[in-house]
Amino acid sequence: MPLPPRAQIVGTGMFVPPDVYTNKDLEKMMDTSDEWIQQRSGIRERRYAKAGIGPSDLAFEASKSALAMAGLKSSDIDMIVFATLSPDYYFPGSGAFLQDHLGCGTIPAIDIRNQCSGFVYGLNVAQAFIASGLYKRVLLVGAECHSRALNFTTAGRDVSVLFGDGAGALVLVPSDDPERGVMSVHLHAEGAHRDLLKLETPAARNWPMVSKEDLDAGRQYPKMDGRNVFKHAVTRMPEVVREALTHNKLSADDVDLYLFHQANMRINEAVMKNLDQPITKSHNNMDRYGNCSAASIPMCLDEAVRGGRVKANDVVCMTAFGAGFMWGSALVRW
Ligand code: ACO
């Protein structure tokens, strides 16, 4: 029996809306400071999309770049996997919007709702589709318009200063070379912690889904126990990286580039320290874009690829942690 093919990334793309909001801009809206934000998170600025623009519009631009790098047309794609926690509509999913924007016939499109780990969960889905032979040219995107659900008053400052809008996209095809492509994806979830980071309305648990009382209580905005999220992230991320390295009989030194979810630079520094790796072996962009959840890793990957940081046969390690809690890692031989 031949081994199932690995999924190879043949195109990457990213897109961020043009409007930049610096920490100084946020100082005008709430009681915060550039110093507090930079010191606690490493974030200097982020982008917010204008009203009327949804994550699928950002994903459309990122997808065009990824398709161009892959040398493919949108009609060549046979499956769309769309990871987002801030979908265009409650339903249908953002995959339906992107499929229509791209004009790729009646190909299927699925949404992945796994927050900041949405990209690694989506990568596992794309990899499994390709390994099974069900689909051969998969477009995987992560896209967010977080700005819509942020509380830009002092009451929401612990969360609102951290997030931004953006999109990243990948094109995956079966690899001709059995050594190259996605080597493994390891995923985990611990739903017992679902209340530590959440946006609870609109919610199908409630009737009505959103009440005046909900709005008055600010339940339309995310709530986060930042310290607890931080504590779990710095434990789970190195743990799941080690799981991937052990599975592939590699050491942390064998990895050429580390790409992390872009929540907080202190988290990423702690993970690299735990792995005994220099921070220079990672690529980060949260200083410019903040936390773009499902889009953060594919945006970093696109910058790294276009910046010449990834060469053929390099081992790239990606890892994410977020609401749920959910977390995961992926190893790719480029
Ligand atoms: N500006 C100024 N002061 C602030 C702000 C702000 N934007 N936000 C909070 N503060 C204040 C707090 O009120 C608190 O004041 P107090 O001591 O008078 O009560 C003080 O700053 C310290 O707050 P802490 O919560 O102790 O700050 P901490 O050092 O923990 O940093 C942070 C907060 C940055 C949120 C950190 O905990 C963190 O990064 N956590 C992880 C977040 C994360 O990883 N999220 C990823 C998942 S996202 C997803 O899945 C969708």
Tab-separated table of C-alpha atoms and ligand atoms in Angstrom:
chain	number	residue	atom	x	y	z
A	1	MET	CA	0.000	0.000	0.000
A	2	PRO	CA	1.519	3.390	-0.930
A	3	LEU	CA	1.593	5.963	1.881
A	4	PRO	CA	-1.106	8.660	1.645
A	5	PRO	CA	0.300	11.866	0.116
A	6	ARG	CA	1.385	14.703	2.364
A	7	ALA	CA	-0.307	18.069	1.867
A	8	GLN	CA	2.172	20.592	0.485
A	9	ILE	CA	1.773	24.348	0.827
A	10	VAL	CA	2.306	25.801	-2.656
A	11	GLY	CA	0.922	29.302	-2.113
A	12	THR	CA	0.607	31.781	0.752
A	13	GLY	CA	-1.078	35.181	0.974
A	14	MET	CA	-2.167	37.773	3.502
A	15	PHE	CA	-4.214	40.929	3.568
A	16	VAL	CA	-4.852	43.594	6.196
A	17	PRO	CA	-7.220	46.557	5.891
A	18	PRO	CA	-5.452	49.890	5.262
A	19	ASP	CA	-6.641	51.791	8.375
A	20	VAL	CA	-3.934	51.747	11.097
A	21	TYR	CA	-4.837	52.338	14.774
A	22	THR	CA	-1.800	52.966	16.979
A	23	ASN	CA	-1.694	52.596	20.762
A	24	LYS	CA	-1.788	56.416	20.873
A	25	ASP	CA	-5.095	56.335	18.947
A	26	LEU	CA	-6.522	53.966	21.587
A	27	GLU	CA	-5.339	56.339	24.347
A	28	LYS	CA	-7.908	58.832	22.958
A	29	MET	CA	-10.749	56.307	23.374
A	30	MET	CA	-10.023	54.767	26.796
A	31	ASP	CA	-7.788	54.983	29.854
A	32	THR	CA	-4.756	53.114	28.534
A	33	SER	CA	-1.196	53.927	27.459
A	34	ASP	CA	1.207	53.021	24.710
A	35	GLU	CA	3.681	51.990	27.424
A	36	TRP	CA	1.201	49.586	29.133
A	37	ILE	CA	0.194	47.946	25.854
A	38	GLN	CA	3.754	47.548	24.517
A	39	GLN	CA	5.144	46.318	27.827
A	40	ARG	CA	2.358	43.752	28.463
A	41	SER	CA	1.827	42.526	24.885
A	42	GLY	CA	4.447	43.819	22.421
A	43	ILE	CA	1.683	45.382	20.276
A	44	ARG	CA	2.267	48.855	18.760
A	45	GLU	CA	-0.567	49.088	16.240
A	46	ARG	CA	-3.317	47.092	14.544
A	47	ARG	CA	-5.689	47.423	11.556
A	48	TYR	CA	-9.481	47.782	11.653
A	49	ALA	CA	-11.650	47.212	8.579
A	50	LYS	CA	-14.269	49.807	7.649
A	51	ALA	CA	-17.968	49.089	8.247
A	52	GLY	CA	-19.436	46.957	5.480
A	53	ILE	CA	-16.229	44.898	5.093
A	54	GLY	CA	-16.349	41.366	6.493
A	55	PRO	CA	-13.697	38.702	7.101
A	56	SER	CA	-14.575	37.080	3.765
A	57	ASP	CA	-13.566	40.314	1.964
A	58	LEU	CA	-10.157	40.256	3.671
A	59	ALA	CA	-9.905	36.520	2.936
A	60	PHE	CA	-10.680	37.166	-0.732
A	61	GLU	CA	-7.630	39.446	-1.092
A	62	ALA	CA	-5.356	37.034	0.822
A	63	SER	CA	-6.639	34.123	-1.309
A	64	LYS	CA	-5.857	35.937	-4.566
A	65	SER	CA	-2.212	36.342	-3.428
A	66	ALA	CA	-1.976	32.683	-2.353
A	67	LEU	CA	-3.485	31.487	-5.657
A	68	ALA	CA	-1.094	33.712	-7.654
A	69	MET	CA	1.913	32.260	-5.775
A	70	ALA	CA	0.590	28.748	-6.438
A	71	GLY	CA	0.090	29.560	-10.144
A	72	LEU	CA	-3.559	28.482	-9.875
A	73	LYS	CA	-6.903	30.073	-10.737
A	74	SER	CA	-9.818	30.116	-8.300
A	75	SER	CA	-11.575	27.608	-10.611
A	76	ASP	CA	-8.722	25.130	-9.881
A	77	ILE	CA	-9.625	24.948	-6.155
A	78	ASP	CA	-11.867	22.030	-5.151
A	79	MET	CA	-12.448	22.753	-1.423
A	80	ILE	CA	-12.448	25.830	0.835
A	81	VAL	CA	-11.723	25.615	4.569
A	82	PHE	CA	-12.452	28.937	6.327
A	83	ALA	CA	-11.316	29.435	9.931
A	84	THR	CA	-12.793	32.404	11.824
A	85	LEU	CA	-14.228	33.389	15.190
A	86	SER	CA	-15.750	36.583	13.750
A	87	PRO	CA	-17.868	35.315	10.816
A	88	ASP	CA	-19.601	37.640	8.338
A	89	TYR	CA	-23.024	36.357	9.457
A	90	TYR	CA	-24.180	34.118	12.314
A	91	PHE	CA	-25.061	31.823	9.382
A	92	PRO	CA	-24.306	30.863	6.605
A	93	GLY	CA	-20.589	30.502	7.205
A	94	SER	CA	-17.941	32.809	5.766
A	95	GLY	CA	-16.842	29.975	3.455
A	96	ALA	CA	-20.053	30.544	1.489
A	97	PHE	CA	-19.174	34.239	1.057
A	98	LEU	CA	-15.601	33.481	-0.055
A	99	GLN	CA	-16.703	30.731	-2.437
A	100	ASP	CA	-19.013	33.234	-4.145
A	101	HIS	CA	-16.438	36.097	-4.160
A	102	LEU	CA	-13.895	33.777	-5.814
A	103	GLY	CA	-16.468	32.463	-8.290
A	104	CYS	CA	-15.377	28.854	-7.939
A	105	GLY	CA	-18.540	27.121	-9.156
A	106	THR	CA	-20.261	24.867	-6.629
A	107	ILE	CA	-17.220	23.541	-4.752
A	108	PRO	CA	-17.816	22.820	-1.045
A	109	ALA	CA	-16.816	25.291	1.669
A	110	ILE	CA	-16.658	24.607	5.396
A	111	ASP	CA	-16.185	26.931	8.360
A	112	ILE	CA	-13.914	26.065	11.298
A	113	ARG	CA	-14.923	27.759	14.566
A	114	ASN	CA	-11.906	27.143	16.768
A	115	GLN	CA	-10.844	30.666	17.679
A	116	CYS	CA	-7.100	31.334	17.855
A	117	SER	CA	-6.399	27.648	17.123
A	118	GLY	CA	-8.684	27.755	14.068
A	119	PHE	CA	-5.775	27.767	11.647
A	120	VAL	CA	-4.096	24.617	13.039
A	121	TYR	CA	-7.482	22.863	13.261
A	122	GLY	CA	-8.163	23.911	9.639
A	123	LEU	CA	-4.727	22.685	8.566
A	124	ASN	CA	-5.534	19.271	10.024
A	125	VAL	CA	-8.817	19.180	8.078
A	126	ALA	CA	-7.097	20.226	4.826
A	127	GLN	CA	-4.303	17.682	5.400
A	128	ALA	CA	-6.824	14.881	6.023
A	129	PHE	CA	-8.824	15.757	2.886
A	130	ILE	CA	-5.650	15.610	0.779
A	131	ALA	CA	-4.319	12.419	2.420
A	132	SER	CA	-7.661	10.696	1.810
A	133	GLY	CA	-7.666	11.760	-1.847
A	134	LEU	CA	-11.090	13.415	-1.434
A	135	TYR	CA	-9.805	16.841	-2.508
A	136	LYS	CA	-6.599	17.816	-4.324
A	137	ARG	CA	-6.397	21.621	-4.239
A	138	VAL	CA	-7.564	23.011	-0.929
A	139	LEU	CA	-7.745	26.729	-0.083
A	140	LEU	CA	-7.313	27.219	3.677
A	141	VAL	CA	-7.933	30.700	5.080
A	142	GLY	CA	-7.992	32.314	8.490
A	143	ALA	CA	-9.685	35.731	8.601
A	144	GLU	CA	-11.014	37.988	11.337
A	145	CYS	CA	-12.819	41.296	11.793
A	146	HIS	CA	-12.356	41.494	15.556
A	147	SER	CA	-12.924	45.258	15.652
A	148	ARG	CA	-16.713	44.718	15.478
A	149	ALA	CA	-16.920	43.082	18.892
A	150	LEU	CA	-14.442	45.162	20.876
A	151	ASN	CA	-15.459	47.502	23.679
A	152	PHE	CA	-13.490	50.696	23.018
A	153	THR	CA	-14.178	52.160	26.467
A	154	THR	CA	-12.061	51.739	29.606
A	155	ALA	CA	-14.357	48.879	30.686
A	156	GLY	CA	-13.119	46.785	27.729
A	157	ARG	CA	-9.469	47.864	27.670
A	158	ASP	CA	-8.029	44.551	28.923
A	159	VAL	CA	-9.214	42.857	25.695
A	160	SER	CA	-9.772	45.570	23.073
A	161	VAL	CA	-6.140	46.757	22.889
A	162	LEU	CA	-4.954	43.248	21.948
A	163	PHE	CA	-6.961	42.411	18.816
A	164	GLY	CA	-6.822	43.421	15.142
A	165	ASP	CA	-8.347	42.559	11.766
A	166	GLY	CA	-6.580	40.577	9.035
A	167	ALA	CA	-6.515	37.495	6.837
A	168	GLY	CA	-4.039	34.813	5.777
A	169	ALA	CA	-4.482	32.116	3.135
A	170	LEU	CA	-2.740	28.941	1.956
A	171	VAL	CA	-3.131	26.666	-1.058
A	172	LEU	CA	-2.420	22.983	-0.347
A	173	VAL	CA	-1.956	20.184	-2.889
A	174	PRO	CA	-0.731	16.548	-2.655
A	175	SER	CA	3.079	16.525	-2.434
A	176	ASP	CA	5.091	14.726	-5.129
A	177	ASP	CA	7.881	14.234	-2.599
A	178	PRO	CA	6.977	11.926	0.338
A	179	GLU	CA	9.414	13.820	2.616
A	180	ARG	CA	7.961	17.298	1.997
A	181	GLY	CA	4.664	18.792	3.130
A	182	VAL	CA	2.663	18.674	6.365
A	183	MET	CA	4.428	16.079	8.555
A	184	SER	CA	1.917	16.099	11.416
A	185	VAL	CA	-0.781	18.088	13.188
A	186	HIS	CA	-1.548	17.528	16.878
A	187	LEU	CA	-4.724	19.045	18.331
A	188	HIS	CA	-6.179	19.319	21.827
A	189	ALA	CA	-9.129	20.912	23.622
A	190	GLU	CA	-10.116	21.339	27.262
A	191	GLY	CA	-13.692	22.607	27.283
A	192	ALA	CA	-13.770	22.865	31.073
A	193	HIS	CA	-12.045	26.250	30.586
A	194	ARG	CA	-14.547	27.603	28.030
A	195	ASP	CA	-15.654	30.453	30.323
A	196	LEU	CA	-12.151	31.899	30.759
A	197	LEU	CA	-12.264	33.465	27.283
A	198	LYS	CA	-15.621	33.891	25.600
A	199	LEU	CA	-18.078	36.055	23.732
A	200	GLU	CA	-21.443	34.841	25.023
A	201	THR	CA	-24.049	36.708	22.975
A	202	PRO	CA	-25.724	36.298	20.540
A	203	ALA	CA	-26.228	32.779	21.836
A	204	ALA	CA	-28.631	29.986	20.919
A	205	ARG	CA	-28.659	29.009	24.630
A	206	ASN	CA	-30.613	32.211	25.277
A	207	TRP	CA	-34.135	33.182	24.285
A	208	PRO	CA	-34.016	35.774	22.830
A	209	MET	CA	-30.471	35.339	21.529
A	210	VAL	CA	-29.632	38.910	22.595
A	211	SER	CA	-31.684	40.849	25.154
A	212	LYS	CA	-31.533	44.463	26.242
A	213	GLU	CA	-30.210	43.170	29.568
A	214	ASP	CA	-27.370	41.391	27.728
A	215	LEU	CA	-26.467	44.583	25.868
A	216	ASP	CA	-26.631	46.658	29.050
A	217	ALA	CA	-24.322	44.146	30.769
A	218	GLY	CA	-21.861	44.256	27.828
A	219	ARG	CA	-22.254	40.550	26.990
A	220	GLN	CA	-21.792	41.358	23.290
A	221	TYR	CA	-18.079	41.900	24.036
A	222	PRO	CA	-15.411	39.272	24.731
A	223	LYS	CA	-14.537	38.464	28.350
A	224	MET	CA	-11.090	37.126	29.211
A	225	ASP	CA	-9.318	36.016	32.346
A	226	GLY	CA	-5.995	37.181	30.888
A	227	ARG	CA	-3.721	35.802	33.628
A	228	ASN	CA	-5.244	32.332	33.424
A	229	VAL	CA	-5.093	32.323	29.614
A	230	PHE	CA	-1.450	33.355	29.819
A	231	LYS	CA	-0.629	30.625	32.358
A	232	HIS	CA	-2.212	27.848	30.293
A	233	ALA	CA	-0.743	29.132	26.995
A	234	VAL	CA	2.869	29.067	28.239
A	235	THR	CA	2.395	25.453	29.405
A	236	ARG	CA	0.345	23.989	26.561
A	237	MET	CA	2.227	25.525	23.642
A	238	PRO	CA	5.685	24.029	24.405
A	239	GLU	CA	3.982	20.774	25.448
A	240	VAL	CA	2.241	20.369	22.075
A	241	VAL	CA	5.416	21.409	20.194
A	242	ARG	CA	7.294	18.620	22.030
A	243	GLU	CA	4.495	16.185	21.136
A	244	ALA	CA	5.038	17.023	17.439
A	245	LEU	CA	8.842	16.809	17.708
A	246	THR	CA	8.704	13.419	19.476
A	247	HIS	CA	6.204	12.080	16.923
A	248	ASN	CA	8.578	13.050	14.096
A	249	LYS	CA	11.770	11.999	15.961
A	250	LEU	CA	13.135	15.553	15.814
A	251	SER	CA	14.628	17.887	18.404
A	252	ALA	CA	13.770	21.563	18.918
A	253	ASP	CA	17.127	22.396	17.280
A	254	ASP	CA	16.024	20.626	14.065
A	255	VAL	CA	13.299	23.234	13.498
A	256	ASP	CA	14.383	26.060	11.173
A	257	LEU	CA	11.503	28.449	11.899
A	258	TYR	CA	8.901	28.733	14.679
A	259	LEU	CA	5.603	30.467	13.938
A	260	PHE	CA	3.300	31.084	16.881
A	261	HIS	CA	-0.160	32.447	17.354
A	262	GLN	CA	0.286	36.210	17.835
A	263	ALA	CA	-1.465	36.866	21.178
A	264	ASN	CA	1.321	38.268	23.283
A	265	MET	CA	5.087	38.562	22.698
A	266	ARG	CA	5.757	37.552	26.309
A	267	ILE	CA	3.964	34.239	25.675
A	268	ASN	CA	6.028	33.564	22.537
A	269	GLU	CA	9.279	34.478	24.306
A	270	ALA	CA	8.387	32.121	27.167
A	271	VAL	CA	7.682	29.269	24.724
A	272	MET	CA	11.030	29.774	22.954
A	273	LYS	CA	12.814	29.899	26.328
A	274	ASN	CA	11.076	26.688	27.406
A	275	LEU	CA	12.247	25.027	24.161
A	276	ASP	CA	15.756	26.457	24.704
A	277	GLN	CA	15.605	28.204	21.330
A	278	PRO	CA	16.717	31.758	20.444
A	279	ILE	CA	13.825	34.155	19.721
A	280	THR	CA	15.513	34.905	16.365
A	281	LYS	CA	14.322	31.470	15.156
A	282	SER	CA	10.720	32.731	15.270
A	283	HIS	CA	8.883	35.256	13.124
A	284	ASN	CA	6.345	37.542	14.805
A	285	ASN	CA	4.204	40.404	13.540
A	286	MET	CA	1.868	41.239	16.461
A	287	ASP	CA	3.701	44.566	16.898
A	288	ARG	CA	2.088	45.684	13.606
A	289	TYR	CA	-1.181	43.707	13.524
A	290	GLY	CA	-2.082	42.655	17.093
A	291	ASN	CA	-3.872	39.366	17.656
A	292	CYS	CA	-5.672	38.334	14.454
A	293	SER	CA	-6.753	34.925	15.909
A	294	ALA	CA	-7.202	32.355	13.094
A	295	ALA	CA	-5.346	34.642	10.667
A	296	SER	CA	-2.250	35.163	12.808
A	297	ILE	CA	-0.173	32.098	11.822
A	298	PRO	CA	-0.940	32.189	8.060
A	299	MET	CA	-0.116	35.939	8.066
A	300	CYS	CA	3.248	35.210	9.731
A	301	LEU	CA	3.880	32.347	7.313
A	302	ASP	CA	3.225	34.555	4.304
A	303	GLU	CA	5.615	37.226	5.610
A	304	ALA	CA	8.270	34.601	6.322
A	305	VAL	CA	7.918	32.977	2.882
A	306	ARG	CA	7.942	36.271	0.974
A	307	GLY	CA	10.788	37.546	3.166
A	308	GLY	CA	12.962	34.568	2.120
A	309	ARG	CA	13.042	33.011	5.624
A	310	VAL	CA	11.752	29.610	4.430
A	311	LYS	CA	13.834	27.505	2.042
A	312	ALA	CA	13.133	24.113	0.435
A	313	ASN	CA	13.369	21.288	3.021
A	314	ASP	CA	13.282	23.683	6.007
A	315	VAL	CA	11.255	22.429	8.972
A	316	VAL	CA	8.610	24.945	10.065
A	317	CYS	CA	6.851	24.483	13.409
A	318	MET	CA	3.542	26.247	14.074
A	319	THR	CA	1.636	26.328	17.326
A	320	ALA	CA	-1.459	28.079	18.657
A	321	PHE	CA	-3.463	28.357	21.864
A	322	GLY	CA	-6.806	30.056	22.382
A	323	ALA	CA	-10.354	30.109	23.635
A	324	GLY	CA	-11.976	26.790	24.474
A	325	PHE	CA	-9.268	26.173	25.578
A	326	MET	CA	-8.033	24.724	22.321
A	327	TRP	CA	-4.462	24.348	21.148
A	328	GLY	CA	-2.364	22.525	18.591
A	329	SER	CA	0.887	22.270	16.664
A	330	ALA	CA	1.899	21.448	13.122
A	331	LEU	CA	5.243	20.507	11.593
A	332	VAL	CA	5.827	21.142	7.898
A	333	ARG	CA	8.863	20.228	5.802
A	334	TRP	CA	8.887	22.990	3.199
B	1	ACO	N1	-4.373	49.693	29.709
B	1	ACO	C1	-3.981	50.027	30.939
B	1	ACO	N2	-4.207	49.249	32.028
B	1	ACO	C2	-4.853	48.083	31.816
B	1	ACO	C3	-5.294	47.680	30.539
B	1	ACO	C4	-5.030	48.540	29.453
B	1	ACO	N3	-5.380	48.240	28.204
B	1	ACO	N4	-5.892	46.475	30.665
B	1	ACO	C5	-5.845	46.125	31.960
B	1	ACO	N5	-5.219	47.110	32.667
B	1	ACO	C6	-4.934	47.153	34.095
B	1	ACO	C7	-5.804	46.196	34.889
B	1	ACO	O1	-7.036	46.790	35.195
B	1	ACO	C8	-4.934	45.970	36.116
B	1	ACO	O2	-5.118	47.053	36.986
B	1	ACO	P1	-5.217	46.833	38.603
B	1	ACO	O3	-3.912	46.196	39.003
B	1	ACO	O4	-5.401	48.217	39.122
B	1	ACO	O5	-6.390	45.921	38.801
B	1	ACO	C9	-3.511	46.079	35.595
B	1	ACO	O6	-3.601	46.715	34.319
B	1	ACO	C10	-2.810	44.740	35.459
B	1	ACO	O7	-3.635	43.842	34.771
B	1	ACO	P2	-3.207	42.343	34.622
B	1	ACO	O8	-4.396	41.571	34.148
B	1	ACO	O9	-2.499	41.878	35.835
B	1	ACO	O10	-2.107	42.435	33.467
B	1	ACO	P3	-1.272	41.253	32.863
B	1	ACO	O11	0.157	41.505	33.160
B	1	ACO	O12	-1.827	39.892	33.192
B	1	ACO	O13	-1.471	41.487	31.306
B	1	ACO	C11	-2.718	40.629	29.419
B	1	ACO	C12	-2.765	41.436	30.751
B	1	ACO	C13	-1.855	41.400	28.447
B	1	ACO	C14	-4.134	40.515	28.903
B	1	ACO	C15	-2.118	39.245	29.687
B	1	ACO	O14	-2.727	38.636	30.777
B	1	ACO	C16	-2.241	38.333	28.478
B	1	ACO	O15	-1.660	38.573	27.442
B	1	ACO	N6	-2.966	37.239	28.617
B	1	ACO	C17	-3.119	36.281	27.525
B	1	ACO	C18	-4.042	36.756	26.472
B	1	ACO	C19	-4.058	35.739	25.360
B	1	ACO	O16	-3.121	35.004	25.172
B	1	ACO	N7	-5.090	35.640	24.611
B	1	ACO	C20	-4.982	34.625	23.557
B	1	ACO	C21	-6.080	33.963	23.299
B	1	ACO	S1	-7.114	34.968	22.317
B	1	ACO	C22	-8.271	33.913	21.648
B	1	ACO	O17	-8.238	32.758	21.713
B	1	ACO	C23	-9.436	34.591	21.013
